[in-house]
Short mmCIF file of C-alpha atoms and ligand atoms in Angstrom, two decimals:
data_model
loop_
_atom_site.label_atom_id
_atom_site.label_comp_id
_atom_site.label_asym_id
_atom_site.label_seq_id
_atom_site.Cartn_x
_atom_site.Cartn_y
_atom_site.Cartn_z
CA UNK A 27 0.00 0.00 0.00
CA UNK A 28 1.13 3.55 -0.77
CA UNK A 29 0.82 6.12 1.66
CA UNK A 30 0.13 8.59 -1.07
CA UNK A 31 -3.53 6.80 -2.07
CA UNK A 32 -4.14 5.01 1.28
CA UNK A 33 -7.01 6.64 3.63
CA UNK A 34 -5.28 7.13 6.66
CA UNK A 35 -5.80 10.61 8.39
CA UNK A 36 -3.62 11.30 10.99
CA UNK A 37 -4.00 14.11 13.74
CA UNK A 38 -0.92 15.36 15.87
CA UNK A 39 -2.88 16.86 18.87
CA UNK A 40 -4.28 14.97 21.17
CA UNK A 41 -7.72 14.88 20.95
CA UNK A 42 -9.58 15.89 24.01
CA UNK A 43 -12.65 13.98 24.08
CA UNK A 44 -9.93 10.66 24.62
CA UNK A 45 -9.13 9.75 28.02
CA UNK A 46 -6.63 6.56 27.87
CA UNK A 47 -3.53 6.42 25.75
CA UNK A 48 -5.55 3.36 23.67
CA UNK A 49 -8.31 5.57 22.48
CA UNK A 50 -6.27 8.65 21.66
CA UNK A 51 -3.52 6.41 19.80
CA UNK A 52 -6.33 4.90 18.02
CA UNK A 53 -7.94 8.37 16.86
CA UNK A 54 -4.74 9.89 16.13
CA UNK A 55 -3.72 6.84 14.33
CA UNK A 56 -6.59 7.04 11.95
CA UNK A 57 -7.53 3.95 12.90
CA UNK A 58 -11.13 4.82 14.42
CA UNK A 59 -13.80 7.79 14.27
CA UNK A 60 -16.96 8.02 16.54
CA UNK A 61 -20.37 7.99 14.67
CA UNK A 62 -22.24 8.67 17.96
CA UNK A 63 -21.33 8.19 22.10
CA UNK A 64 -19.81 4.45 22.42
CA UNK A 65 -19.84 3.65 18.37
CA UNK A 66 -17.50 3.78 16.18
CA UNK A 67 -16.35 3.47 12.56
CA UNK A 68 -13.27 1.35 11.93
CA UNK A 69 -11.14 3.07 9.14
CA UNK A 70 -8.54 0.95 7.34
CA UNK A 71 -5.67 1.18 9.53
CA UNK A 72 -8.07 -0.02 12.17
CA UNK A 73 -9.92 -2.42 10.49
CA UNK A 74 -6.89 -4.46 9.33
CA UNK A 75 -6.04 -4.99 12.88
CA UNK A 76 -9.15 -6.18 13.68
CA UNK A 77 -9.40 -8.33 11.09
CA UNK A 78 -6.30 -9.62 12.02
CA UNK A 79 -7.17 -10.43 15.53
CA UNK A 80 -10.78 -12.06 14.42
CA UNK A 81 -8.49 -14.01 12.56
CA UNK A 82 -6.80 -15.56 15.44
CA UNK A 83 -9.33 -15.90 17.48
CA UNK A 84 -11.23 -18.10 14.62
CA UNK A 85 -8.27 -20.07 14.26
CA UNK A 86 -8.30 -20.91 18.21
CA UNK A 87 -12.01 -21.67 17.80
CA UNK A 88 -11.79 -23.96 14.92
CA UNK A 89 -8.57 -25.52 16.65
CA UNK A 90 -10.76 -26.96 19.05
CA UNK A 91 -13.48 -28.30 16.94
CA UNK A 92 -15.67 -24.94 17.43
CA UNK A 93 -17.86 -24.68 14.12
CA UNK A 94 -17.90 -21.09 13.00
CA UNK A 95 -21.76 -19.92 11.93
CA UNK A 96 -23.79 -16.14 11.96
CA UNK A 97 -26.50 -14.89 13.62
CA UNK A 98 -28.26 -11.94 12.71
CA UNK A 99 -27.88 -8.75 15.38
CA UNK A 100 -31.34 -7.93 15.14
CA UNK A 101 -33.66 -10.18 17.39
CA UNK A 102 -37.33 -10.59 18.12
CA UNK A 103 -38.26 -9.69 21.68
CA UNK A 104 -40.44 -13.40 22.00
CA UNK A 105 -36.89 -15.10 22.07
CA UNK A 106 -36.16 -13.61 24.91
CA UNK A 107 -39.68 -13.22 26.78
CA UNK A 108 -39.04 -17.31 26.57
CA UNK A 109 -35.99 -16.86 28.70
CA UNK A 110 -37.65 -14.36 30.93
CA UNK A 111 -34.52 -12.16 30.20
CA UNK A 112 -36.51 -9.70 28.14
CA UNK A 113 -37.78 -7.83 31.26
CA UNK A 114 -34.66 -9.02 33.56
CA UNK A 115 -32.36 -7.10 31.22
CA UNK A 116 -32.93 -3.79 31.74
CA UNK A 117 -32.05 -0.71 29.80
CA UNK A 118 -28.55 -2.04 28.42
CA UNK A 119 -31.10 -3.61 25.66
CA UNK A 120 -31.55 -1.61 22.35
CA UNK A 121 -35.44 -2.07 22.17
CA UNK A 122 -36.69 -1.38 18.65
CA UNK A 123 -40.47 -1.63 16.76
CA UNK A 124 -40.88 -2.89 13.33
CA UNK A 125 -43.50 -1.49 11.11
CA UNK A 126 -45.59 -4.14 11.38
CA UNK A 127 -45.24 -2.90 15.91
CA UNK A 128 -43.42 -6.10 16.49
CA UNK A 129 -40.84 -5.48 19.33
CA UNK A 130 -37.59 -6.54 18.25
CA UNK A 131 -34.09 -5.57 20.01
CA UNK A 132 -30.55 -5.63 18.96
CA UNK A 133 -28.60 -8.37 20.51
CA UNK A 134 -27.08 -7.74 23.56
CA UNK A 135 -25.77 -11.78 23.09
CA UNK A 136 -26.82 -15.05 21.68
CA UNK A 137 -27.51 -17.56 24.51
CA UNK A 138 -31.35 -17.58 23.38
CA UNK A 139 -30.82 -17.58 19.89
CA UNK A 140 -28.28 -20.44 19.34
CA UNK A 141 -30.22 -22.18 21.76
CA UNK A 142 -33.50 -22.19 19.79
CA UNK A 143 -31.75 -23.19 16.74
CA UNK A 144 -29.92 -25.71 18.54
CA UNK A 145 -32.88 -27.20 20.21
CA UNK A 146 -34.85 -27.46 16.91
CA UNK A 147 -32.44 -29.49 14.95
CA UNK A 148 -31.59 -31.74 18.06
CA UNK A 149 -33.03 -35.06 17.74
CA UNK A 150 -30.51 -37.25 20.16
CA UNK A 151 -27.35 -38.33 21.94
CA UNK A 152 -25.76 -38.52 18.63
CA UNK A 153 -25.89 -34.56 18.02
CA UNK A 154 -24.27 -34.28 21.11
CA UNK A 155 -21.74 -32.60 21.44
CA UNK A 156 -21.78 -29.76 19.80
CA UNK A 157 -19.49 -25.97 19.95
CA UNK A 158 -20.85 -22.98 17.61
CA UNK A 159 -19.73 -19.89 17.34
CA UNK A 160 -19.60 -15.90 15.41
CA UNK A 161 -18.09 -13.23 15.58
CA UNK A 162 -21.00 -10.23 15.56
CA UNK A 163 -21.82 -7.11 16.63
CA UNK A 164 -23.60 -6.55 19.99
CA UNK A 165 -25.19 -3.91 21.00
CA UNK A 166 -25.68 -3.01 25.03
CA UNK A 167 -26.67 0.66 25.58
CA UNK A 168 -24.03 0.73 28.44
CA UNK A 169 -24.77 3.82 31.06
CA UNK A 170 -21.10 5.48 30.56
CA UNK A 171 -19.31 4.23 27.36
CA UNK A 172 -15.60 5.72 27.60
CA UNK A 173 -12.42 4.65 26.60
CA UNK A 174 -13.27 4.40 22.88
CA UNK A 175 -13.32 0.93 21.44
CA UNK A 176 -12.84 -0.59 25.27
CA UNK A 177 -16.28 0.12 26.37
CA UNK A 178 -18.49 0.81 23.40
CA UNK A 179 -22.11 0.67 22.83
CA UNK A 180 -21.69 -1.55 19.72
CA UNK A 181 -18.78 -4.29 19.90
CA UNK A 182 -17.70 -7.10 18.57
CA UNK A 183 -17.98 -10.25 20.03
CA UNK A 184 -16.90 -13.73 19.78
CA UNK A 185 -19.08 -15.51 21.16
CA UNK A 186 -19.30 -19.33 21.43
CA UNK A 187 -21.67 -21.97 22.64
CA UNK A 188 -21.32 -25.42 23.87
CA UNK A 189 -23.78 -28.05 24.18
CA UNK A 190 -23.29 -30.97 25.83
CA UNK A 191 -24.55 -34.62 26.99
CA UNK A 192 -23.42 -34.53 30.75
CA UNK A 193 -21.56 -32.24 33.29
CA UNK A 194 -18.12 -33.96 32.52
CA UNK A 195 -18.96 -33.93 29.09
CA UNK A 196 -19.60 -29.96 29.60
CA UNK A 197 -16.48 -29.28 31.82
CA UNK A 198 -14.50 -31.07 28.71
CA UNK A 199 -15.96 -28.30 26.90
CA UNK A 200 -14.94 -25.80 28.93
CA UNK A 201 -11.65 -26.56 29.40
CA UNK A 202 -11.17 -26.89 26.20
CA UNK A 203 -12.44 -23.08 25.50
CA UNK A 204 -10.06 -22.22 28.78
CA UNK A 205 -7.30 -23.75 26.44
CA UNK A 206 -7.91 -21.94 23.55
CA UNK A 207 -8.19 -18.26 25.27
CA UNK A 208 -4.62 -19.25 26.85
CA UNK A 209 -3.35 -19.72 23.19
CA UNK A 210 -5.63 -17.26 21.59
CA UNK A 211 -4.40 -14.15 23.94
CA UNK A 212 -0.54 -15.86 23.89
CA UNK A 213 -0.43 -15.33 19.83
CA UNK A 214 -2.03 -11.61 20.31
CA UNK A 215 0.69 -11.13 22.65
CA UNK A 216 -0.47 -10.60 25.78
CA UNK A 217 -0.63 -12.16 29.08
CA UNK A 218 -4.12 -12.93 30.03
CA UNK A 219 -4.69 -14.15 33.63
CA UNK A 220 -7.95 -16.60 34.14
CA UNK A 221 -9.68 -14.85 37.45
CA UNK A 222 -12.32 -16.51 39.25
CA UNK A 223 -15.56 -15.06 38.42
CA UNK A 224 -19.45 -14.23 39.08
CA UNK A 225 -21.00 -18.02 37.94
CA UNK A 226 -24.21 -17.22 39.54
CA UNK A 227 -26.02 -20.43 41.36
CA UNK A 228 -24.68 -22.83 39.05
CA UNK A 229 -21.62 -22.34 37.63
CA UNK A 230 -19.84 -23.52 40.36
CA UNK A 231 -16.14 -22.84 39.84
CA UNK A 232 -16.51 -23.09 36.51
CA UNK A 233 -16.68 -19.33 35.36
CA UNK A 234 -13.47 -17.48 34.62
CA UNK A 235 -12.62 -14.02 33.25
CA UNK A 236 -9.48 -13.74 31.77
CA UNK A 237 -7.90 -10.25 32.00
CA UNK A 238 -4.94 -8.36 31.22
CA UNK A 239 -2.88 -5.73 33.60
CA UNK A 240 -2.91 -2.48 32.73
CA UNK A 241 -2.88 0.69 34.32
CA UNK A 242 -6.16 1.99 33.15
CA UNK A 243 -8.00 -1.26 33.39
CA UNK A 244 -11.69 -0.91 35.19
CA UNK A 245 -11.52 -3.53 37.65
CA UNK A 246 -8.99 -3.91 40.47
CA UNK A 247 -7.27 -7.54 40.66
CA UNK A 248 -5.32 -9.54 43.04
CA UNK A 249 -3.12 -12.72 42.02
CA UNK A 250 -0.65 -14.78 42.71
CA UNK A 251 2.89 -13.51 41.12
CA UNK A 252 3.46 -16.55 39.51
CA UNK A 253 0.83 -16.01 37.24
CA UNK A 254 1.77 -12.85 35.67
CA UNK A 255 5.02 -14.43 34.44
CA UNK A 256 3.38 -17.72 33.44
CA UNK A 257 3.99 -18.99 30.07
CA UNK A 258 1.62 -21.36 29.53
CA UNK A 259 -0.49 -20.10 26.20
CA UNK A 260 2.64 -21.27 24.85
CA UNK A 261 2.41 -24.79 26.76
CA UNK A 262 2.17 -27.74 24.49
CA UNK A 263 -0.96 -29.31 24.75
CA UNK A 264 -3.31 -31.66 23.29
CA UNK A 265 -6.41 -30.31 23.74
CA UNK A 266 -7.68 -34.06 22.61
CA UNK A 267 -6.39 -35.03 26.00
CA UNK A 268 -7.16 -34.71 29.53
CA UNK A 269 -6.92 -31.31 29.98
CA UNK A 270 -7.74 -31.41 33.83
CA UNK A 271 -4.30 -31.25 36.16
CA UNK A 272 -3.26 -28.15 33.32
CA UNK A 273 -5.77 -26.50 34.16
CA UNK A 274 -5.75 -27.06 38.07
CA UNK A 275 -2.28 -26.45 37.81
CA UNK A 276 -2.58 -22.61 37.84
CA UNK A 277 -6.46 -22.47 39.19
CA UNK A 278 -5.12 -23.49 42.47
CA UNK A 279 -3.09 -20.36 42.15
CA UNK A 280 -5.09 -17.08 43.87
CA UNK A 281 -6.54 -14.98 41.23
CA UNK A 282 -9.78 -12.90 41.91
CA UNK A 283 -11.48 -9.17 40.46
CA UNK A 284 -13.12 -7.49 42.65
CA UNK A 285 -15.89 -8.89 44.38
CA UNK A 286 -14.60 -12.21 44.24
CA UNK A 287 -11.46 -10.96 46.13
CA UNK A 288 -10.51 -12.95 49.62
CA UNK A 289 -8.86 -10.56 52.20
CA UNK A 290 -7.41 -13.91 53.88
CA UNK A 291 -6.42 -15.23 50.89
CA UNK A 292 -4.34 -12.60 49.87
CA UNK A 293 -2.71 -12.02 53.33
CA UNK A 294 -1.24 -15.64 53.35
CA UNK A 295 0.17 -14.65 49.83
CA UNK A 296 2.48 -12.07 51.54
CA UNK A 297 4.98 -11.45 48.69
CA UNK A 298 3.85 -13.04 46.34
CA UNK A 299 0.88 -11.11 46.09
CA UNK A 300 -0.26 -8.44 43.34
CA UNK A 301 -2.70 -6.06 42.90
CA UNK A 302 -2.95 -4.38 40.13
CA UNK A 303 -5.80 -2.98 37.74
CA UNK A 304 -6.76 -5.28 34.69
CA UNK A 305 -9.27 -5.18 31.60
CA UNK A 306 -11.80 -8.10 31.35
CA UNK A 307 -10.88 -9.37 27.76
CA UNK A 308 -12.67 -12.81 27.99
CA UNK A 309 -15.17 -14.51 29.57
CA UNK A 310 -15.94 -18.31 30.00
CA UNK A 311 -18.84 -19.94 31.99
CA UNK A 312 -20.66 -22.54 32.30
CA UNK A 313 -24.50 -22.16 33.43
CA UNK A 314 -26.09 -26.13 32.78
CA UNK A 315 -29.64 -26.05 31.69
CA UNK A 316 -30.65 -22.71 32.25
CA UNK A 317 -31.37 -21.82 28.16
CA UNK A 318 -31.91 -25.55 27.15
CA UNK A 319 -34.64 -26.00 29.62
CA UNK A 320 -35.86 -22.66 28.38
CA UNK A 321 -35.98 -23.94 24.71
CA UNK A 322 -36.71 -27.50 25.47
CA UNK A 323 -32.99 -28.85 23.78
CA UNK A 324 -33.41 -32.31 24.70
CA UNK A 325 -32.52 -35.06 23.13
CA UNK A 326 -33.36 -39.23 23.51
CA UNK A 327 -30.56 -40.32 25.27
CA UNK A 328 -28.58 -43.70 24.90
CA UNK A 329 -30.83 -45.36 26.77
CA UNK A 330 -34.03 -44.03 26.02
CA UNK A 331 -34.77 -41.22 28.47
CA UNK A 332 -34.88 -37.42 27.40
CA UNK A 333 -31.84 -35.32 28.28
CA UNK A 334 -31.56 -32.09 28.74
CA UNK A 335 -28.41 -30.34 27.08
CA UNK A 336 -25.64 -28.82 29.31
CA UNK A 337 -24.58 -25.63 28.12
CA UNK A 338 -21.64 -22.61 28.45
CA UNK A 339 -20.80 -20.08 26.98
CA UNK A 340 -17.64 -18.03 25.96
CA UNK A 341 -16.68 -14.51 25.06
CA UNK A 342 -14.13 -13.03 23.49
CA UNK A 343 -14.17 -8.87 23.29
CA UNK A 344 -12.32 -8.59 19.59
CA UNK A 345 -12.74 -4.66 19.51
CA UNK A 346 -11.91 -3.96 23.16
CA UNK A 347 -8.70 -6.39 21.93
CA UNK A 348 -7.64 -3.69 19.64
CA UNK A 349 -7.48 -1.05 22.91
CA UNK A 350 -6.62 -3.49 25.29
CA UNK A 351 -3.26 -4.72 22.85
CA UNK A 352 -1.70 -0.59 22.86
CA UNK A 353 -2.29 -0.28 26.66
CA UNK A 354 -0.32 -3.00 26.50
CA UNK A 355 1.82 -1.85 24.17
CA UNK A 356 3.11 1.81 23.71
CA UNK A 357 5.64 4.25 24.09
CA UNK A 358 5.44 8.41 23.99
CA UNK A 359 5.85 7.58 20.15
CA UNK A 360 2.82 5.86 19.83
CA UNK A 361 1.33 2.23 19.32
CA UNK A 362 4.07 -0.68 18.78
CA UNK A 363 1.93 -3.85 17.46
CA UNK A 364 3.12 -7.30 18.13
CA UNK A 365 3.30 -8.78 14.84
CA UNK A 366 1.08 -10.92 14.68
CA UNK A 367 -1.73 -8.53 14.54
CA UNK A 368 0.28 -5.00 13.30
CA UNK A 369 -1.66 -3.79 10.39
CA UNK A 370 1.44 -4.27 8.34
CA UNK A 371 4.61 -5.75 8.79
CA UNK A 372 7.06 -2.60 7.23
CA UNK A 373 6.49 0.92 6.63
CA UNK A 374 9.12 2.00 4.16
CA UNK A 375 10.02 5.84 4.25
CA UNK A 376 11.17 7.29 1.12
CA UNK A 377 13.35 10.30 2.65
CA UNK A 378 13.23 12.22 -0.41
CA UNK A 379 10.02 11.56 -2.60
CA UNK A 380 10.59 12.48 -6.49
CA UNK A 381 15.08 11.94 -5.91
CA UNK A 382 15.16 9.71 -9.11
CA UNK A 383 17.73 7.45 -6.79
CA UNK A 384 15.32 7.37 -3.49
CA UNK A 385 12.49 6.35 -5.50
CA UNK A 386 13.84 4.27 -7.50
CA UNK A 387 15.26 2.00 -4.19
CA UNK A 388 11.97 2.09 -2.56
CA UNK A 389 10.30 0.71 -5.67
CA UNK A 390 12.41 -1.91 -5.53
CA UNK A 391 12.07 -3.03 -2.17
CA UNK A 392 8.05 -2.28 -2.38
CA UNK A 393 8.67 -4.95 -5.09
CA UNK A 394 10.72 -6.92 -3.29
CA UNK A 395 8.52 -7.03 -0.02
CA UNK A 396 5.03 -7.55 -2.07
CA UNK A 397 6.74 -10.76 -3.91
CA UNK A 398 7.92 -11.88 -0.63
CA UNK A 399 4.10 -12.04 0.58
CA UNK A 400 5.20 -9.14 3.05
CA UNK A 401 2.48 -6.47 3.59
CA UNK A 402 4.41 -3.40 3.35
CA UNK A 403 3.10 0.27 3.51
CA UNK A 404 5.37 3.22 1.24
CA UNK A 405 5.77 6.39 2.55
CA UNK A 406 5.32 7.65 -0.64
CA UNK A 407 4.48 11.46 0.07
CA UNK A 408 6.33 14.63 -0.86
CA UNK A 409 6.44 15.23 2.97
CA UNK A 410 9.23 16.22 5.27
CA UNK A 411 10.99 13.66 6.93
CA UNK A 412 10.46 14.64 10.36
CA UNK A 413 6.28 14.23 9.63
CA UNK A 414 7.29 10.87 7.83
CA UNK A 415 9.02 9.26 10.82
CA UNK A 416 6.71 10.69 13.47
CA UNK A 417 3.50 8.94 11.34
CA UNK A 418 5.53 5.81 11.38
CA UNK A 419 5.98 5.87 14.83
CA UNK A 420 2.63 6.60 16.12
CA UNK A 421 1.07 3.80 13.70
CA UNK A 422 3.18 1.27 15.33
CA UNK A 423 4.30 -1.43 12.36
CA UNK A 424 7.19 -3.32 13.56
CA UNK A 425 9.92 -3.12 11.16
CA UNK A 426 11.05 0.15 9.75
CA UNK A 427 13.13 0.72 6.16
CA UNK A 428 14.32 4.16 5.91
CA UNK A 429 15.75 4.99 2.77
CA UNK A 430 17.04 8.91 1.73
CA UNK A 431 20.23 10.04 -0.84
CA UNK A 432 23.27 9.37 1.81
CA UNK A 433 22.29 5.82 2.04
CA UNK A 434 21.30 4.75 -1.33
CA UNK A 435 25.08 6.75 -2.10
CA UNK A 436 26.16 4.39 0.17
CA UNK A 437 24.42 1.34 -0.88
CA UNK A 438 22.89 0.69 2.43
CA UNK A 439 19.12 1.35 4.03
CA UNK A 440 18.46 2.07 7.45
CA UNK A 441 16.17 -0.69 9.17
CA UNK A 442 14.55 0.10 13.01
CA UNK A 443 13.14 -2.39 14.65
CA UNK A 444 9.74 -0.14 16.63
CA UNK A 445 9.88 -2.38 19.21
CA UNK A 446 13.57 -1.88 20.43
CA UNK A 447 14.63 0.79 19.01
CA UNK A 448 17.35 -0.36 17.20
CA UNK A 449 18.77 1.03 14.29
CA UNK A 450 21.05 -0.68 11.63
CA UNK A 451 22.26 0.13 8.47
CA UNK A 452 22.33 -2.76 6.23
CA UNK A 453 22.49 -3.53 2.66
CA UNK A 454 18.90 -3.99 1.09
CA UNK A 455 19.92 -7.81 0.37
CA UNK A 456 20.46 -7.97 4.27
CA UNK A 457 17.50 -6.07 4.89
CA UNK A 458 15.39 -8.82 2.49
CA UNK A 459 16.75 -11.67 4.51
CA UNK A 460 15.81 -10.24 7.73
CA UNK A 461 12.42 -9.22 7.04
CA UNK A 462 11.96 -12.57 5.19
CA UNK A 463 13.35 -15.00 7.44
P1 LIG B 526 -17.98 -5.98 31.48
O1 LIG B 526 -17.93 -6.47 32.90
O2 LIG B 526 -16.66 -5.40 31.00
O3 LIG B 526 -19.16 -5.14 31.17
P2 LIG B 526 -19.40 -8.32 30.66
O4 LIG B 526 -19.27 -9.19 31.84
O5 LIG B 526 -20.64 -7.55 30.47
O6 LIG B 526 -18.14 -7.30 30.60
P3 LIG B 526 -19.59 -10.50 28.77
O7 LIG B 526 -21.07 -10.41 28.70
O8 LIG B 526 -18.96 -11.64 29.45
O9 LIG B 526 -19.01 -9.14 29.34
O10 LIG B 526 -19.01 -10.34 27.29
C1 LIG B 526 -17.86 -11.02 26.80
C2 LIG B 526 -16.74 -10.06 26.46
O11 LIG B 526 -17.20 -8.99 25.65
C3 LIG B 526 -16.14 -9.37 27.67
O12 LIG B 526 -15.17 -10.19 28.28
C4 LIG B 526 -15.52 -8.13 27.05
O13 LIG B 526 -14.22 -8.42 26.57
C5 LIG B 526 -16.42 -7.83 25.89
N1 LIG B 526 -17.31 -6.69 26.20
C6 LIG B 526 -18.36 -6.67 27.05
N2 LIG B 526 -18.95 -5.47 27.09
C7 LIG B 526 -18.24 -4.68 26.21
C8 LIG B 526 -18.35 -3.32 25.79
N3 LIG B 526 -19.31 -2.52 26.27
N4 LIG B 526 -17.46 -2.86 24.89
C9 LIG B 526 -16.49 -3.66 24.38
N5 LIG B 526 -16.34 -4.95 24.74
C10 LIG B 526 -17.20 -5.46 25.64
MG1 LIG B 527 -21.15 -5.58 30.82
#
């Protein structure tokens, strides 16, 4: 992509309105504008990224045998009277009237509507079990949206549903979904800590958020040191197997938000204790038969007898992602994206747009890059140098090629690495191999 053509509008002041580093990196990024309070337009810096991270969290899903589907955003109030959550849920629910005075709402989540599908097509043990999932827009009219994309009014969710035969067959399920956030937040390169959470009266202990530190997070968190440095969404693990003592292995740690904190608890730690503030970036739970006896998902068992499907269900916040990955990740510069989810790989600055020699090197390595299958954006404009380098900063990709008359006299380009810092002056061959390897 050329700089030149690409839509991309950057602003140098901070903007006002933005109260958290994420949200004002994001608007002066040109990666986000708001339509209205708590929605917001993603522009194409911004949407690559979150493509990028939908991406990943599919690829987690479908890892472990989650089938990927869509459900509309728009619902009919009846789905929900059937649940007896139309009432229960209060003023968070966009309530809307067709023409035709049906009431109809924008979903807040999906638990009714995969549940009625679900329950219509299931016959018996056989179509048990079953994990579905999308990624969608919700909508929950949220009393103080703030922090841009981190608490909007419309989001995007992953959201996924299991259904199951038994209770062990449903705790397979969850700890499978606890396996896959682990990986899922490891490759988006961040260190997400599963905290015991709200179940209600049956989710027993089977109900975790996971949540990253950061200074501007909304709840407050206590845990266990050891799990802040924990490595384990890089653990290998068959997720085909047993997946109990894993997971036991760092629930018996402490970890709580909030409410769920233990003042005892968290005395006995002593040292190893920390407190800290953290963003809620996914939750898992299990709740049994609360929808499915709702819906009437039962199916003839193996012997006969109706059962009743065990269900949980798991979210994943993909746009509060996009906020929650520059808290994590920033300097006074701007945003520095891992790479896995960095909207492109290299920026390549042309120091001196329209120097026959300068252009003439960057077209090369655009060419070079674009073979390679690397997604490379070209400072292309007739722009100073100082605005060229500051843009590149604040949008965060990872590698750097500068390239103005001394060096291409030289036979060299410059290459930074955002992350680090580093600078080196290589040969463009050199350069290749690196960003190719
Ligand atoms: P919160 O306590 O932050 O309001 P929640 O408990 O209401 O979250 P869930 O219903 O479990 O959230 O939704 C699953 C995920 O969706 C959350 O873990 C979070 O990452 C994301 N999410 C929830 N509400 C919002 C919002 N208003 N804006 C952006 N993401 C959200
Ligand atoms: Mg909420």
């Amino acid at each position: 992509m050329r700089l030149s053509r690409f839509f991309m509008p950057t602003i140098k002041e901070n903007p006002s309105e933005a109260q958290i580093v994420s949200h004002r990196l994001m608007l002066r990024a040109g990666m986000i504008r708001q339509s209205s309070a708590g929605i917001y337009s993603w522009l194409p810096l911004g949407f690559r990224v979150l493509q990028k991270i939908e991406q990943i969290v599919r690829q987690e899903q479908d890892a472990i045998g989650a089938q990927e589907m869509l459900m509309p955003t728009i619902q009919p109030a009846d789905l929900w009277r059937q649940s007896e959550r139309y009432d229960a849920y209060g003023p968070e629910m966009l309530r809307i009237t067709d023409r035709h005075d049906r009431d109809m709402l924008y979903g807040p989540t999906n638990e009714e509507q995969i549940t009625e599908i679900f329950a219509d097509a299931a016959k018996s043990y056989r179509d048990l079990p079953r994990m579905l999932y999308h990624i969608q827009w919700k909508f929950r009219d949220e009393v103080r949206p703030r922090f841009g994309v981190m608490r909007g009014r419309e989001f995007l969710m992953k959201d996924a549903y299991s259904f199951d035969l038994d209770f062990d067959a449903a705790r397979r399920s969850y700890n499978k979904q606890f396996v896959a956030y682990l990986k899922t937040f490891a490759r988006l390169g961040l260190t997400a800590i599963p905290m015991k959470a709200d179940s209600g009266p049956i989710g027993g202990d089977m109900s975790h958020e996971f949540v990253i530190l950061a200074e501007t997070g909304e709840s407050e968190v206590a845990c266990h040191r050891d799990l802040i440095a924990a490595d384990w969404g890089n653990a290998d693990i068959n997720t085909e197997g047993d997946l109990q003592p894993f997971i036991d292995s760092f629930t018996d740690k402490y970890a709580a938000t909030d409410d769920k904190r233990d003042p005892e608890a968290e005395k006995a730690l002593g040292d190893d204790l920390v407190v800290a503030r953290g963003i809620e970036v996914g939750h898992i739970f299990y709740f049994g038969t609360k929808y499915s006896k709702a819906f009437k998902a039962v199916v003839a068992g193996p012997d006969g007898s109706d059962v009743t499907a065990e269900m949980g269900s798991y979210g994943i916040g993909v746009s509060r992602l996009v906020g929650g990955i520059i808290e994590a990740s920033h300097d006074d510069a701007g945003i520095i994206w891992p790479e896995a989810v960095a909207p492109f790989k290299v920026g390549l600055i042309n120091l001196k747009t329209g120097d026959d020699a300068c252009d003439k090197a960057c077209e090369d390595i655009y060419r070079q890059l674009q073979d390679a299958g690397i997604e490379v954006l070209l400072d292309d404009r007739d722009a100073r140098a100082g605005a060229k380098f500051a843009d590149m900063d604040l949008i965060g990709l990872p590698w750097q090629v500068v390239i103005g008359p001394k060096a291409v006299a030289a036979g060299v380009v410059e290459l930074k690495n955002r992350a680090r810092g580093e600078r080196q002056e290589i040969s463009a061959d050199a350069a290749m191999a690196l960003l190719t390897a």
